[in-house]
Amino acid sequence: MPTMASIALTSSYTQPFRSFPSLRSCPIKSQPSFSLPTPRSTVRTSSATPTFKPFLSPKLPLSLSSSSSNSTSFRIKSSAGAAASVSPASVNPPAKQQWHGAAIKPLIGSIATGAILWFVPTPEGVSKNAWQLLSIFLATIVGIIAQPLPLGAVALMGLGASVLTKTLTFSAAFSAFGDPIPWLIALAFFFARGFIKTGLGNRIAYQFVKLFGSSSLGLGYSLVLSEALLAPAIPSVSARAGGIFLPLVKSLCVACGSNVGDGTENNLGSWLMLTCFQTSVISSSMFLTAMAANPLSANLTYNTIKQTIGWTDWAKAAIVPGLVSLIVVPLLLYLIFPPKVKSSPDAPRLASEKLEKMGPMSQNEIIMAATLLLTVGLWIFGGMLNIDAVTAAILGLSILLITGVVTWKECLSEAVAWDTLTWFAALIAMAGYLNKYGLISWFSETVVKFVGGLGLSWQLSFGILVLLYFYSHYFFASGAAHIGAMFTAFLSVASALGTPPFFAAMVLAFLSNLMGGLTHYGIGSAPIFYGANYVPLAKWWGYGFLISVVNILIWLGVGGVWWKAIGLW
């Protein structure tokens, strides 16, 4: 058999590396500032020298030679005996495969939490199903905090565990996907996409920067004041946060050079998102019509003590502690969680220049603005037409889809919206069935017996009840669920221990809003602002607890003096 001729295959790359386009045209700023960039696509580059790793066949040994410092030649030779001449050292060992699955330690910690509680003997008065669901719920919460996987994946695993163990049926586990609140939150993200895509968000953001942009604190307070003014007119904190303020705040952050994922989150966005969220729970507590569950508190008050909480009664009692909180909380966060960009005297001038360059509103901007006005109008007056908040949002999104302002493909690409919908609906379902299985009523009765047996004054007893009522909200993904499960029991006990009934009802009603600031799932605005991904979960919970202490001190301290002055107790 004839011997195969030696084959020499030669390939040379002689383009000098210095001939690549210069990267010096990409400015790098060493100090954060209100740069007010014009929206454009961003190309990330690396200053490292490119490394070429050609595929190595065992029959084609590679020899690399460099003819000069500016050119590199690759020479590949093959012969009948080439395979035998390849030494192990000439072939790069395969790179270690990277693990793309769950973070193992947080995953084990989450599972261990649920497993330990699962095997703890069930307390008297608690059903087996309720105790098992509590163990799965706590394991899910720990997983959401530790994040071995994305939030939606952790929540879905929690639902899977509840179905696998027969703790919940499939229909029960996924029942909250029919709840309007998670869908309203997802729809809010779709609105935000149109708000930013059309440029309307940038236009409004530049107007805010033009008026208040000389300082970050001024921007923050302008948003806080705007939200508080809208609160009594829009009875859904989810609608206010998702339909109006999330798109606006995101546009402000981008306009001021604070983006997610590029290390500039703390320039402005982190502080602004956390401030807007924490003040949204304050404004919700200030008016009877500022949160969807507030009328439920008023209704349960009448059923329990036969006294009516009117709109004026609520506003009069809440106005002083509410205003103090709205002033103190943004400033406190500004001191302990400060934005890197604190002032920029040139920002108003630059914003004016950007507005001039944008020119008149485009057709899509006009459609977006008109749709937003229609949706907000239905949120305000929809009660007269029997149109709820989520129906109004669907109508608005339908207009945006029909006109092409937002496409369905863009909606599908909003991963954060779908992830938030998944984990929030899962928590609502599990928390709801904890109540249905009787665990919450058992907890309330146990607390009531314990506090009642201490023999303390009504002031101290009520203080203990307030703290227990407030911090038990870690187990709830809805203010309405918490109010429905515990409000009546705690109001009854407080009245029986000597607390003025109307005073107790008002305090519990206010706290039913303020406690939503504890977590990223405790009130409708929480997953919306958290879902923007500017603030890490650990900081969200940490600052949530700290602000909760501040709010309790303000509302029971300053509020207590005010309520004494107006004769509430």
Short mmCIF file of C-alpha atoms in Angstrom, two decimals, residues 63 87 110 157 180 251 270 401 428 431 456 489 538-539:
data_model
loop_
_atom_site.label_atom_id
_atom_site.label_comp_id
_atom_site.label_asym_id
_atom_site.label_seq_id
_atom_site.Cartn_x
_atom_site.Cartn_y
_atom_site.Cartn_z
CA SER A 63 3.67 24.30 15.95
CA SER A 87 3.46 14.52 23.17
CA SER A 110 -32.89 25.88 52.82
CA MET A 157 -39.61 24.21 43.97
CA PRO A 180 -55.02 39.85 40.24
CA SER A 251 -35.68 56.47 33.58
CA SER A 270 -30.14 51.82 44.86
CA LEU A 401 -49.90 46.16 21.76
CA ILE A 428 -49.46 34.21 48.19
CA ALA A 431 -49.49 32.04 52.95
CA LEU A 456 -49.54 44.26 82.56
CA ALA A 489 -58.39 38.84 67.11
CA ALA A 538 -29.89 41.09 52.11
CA LYS A 539 -29.77 44.89 52.10
#
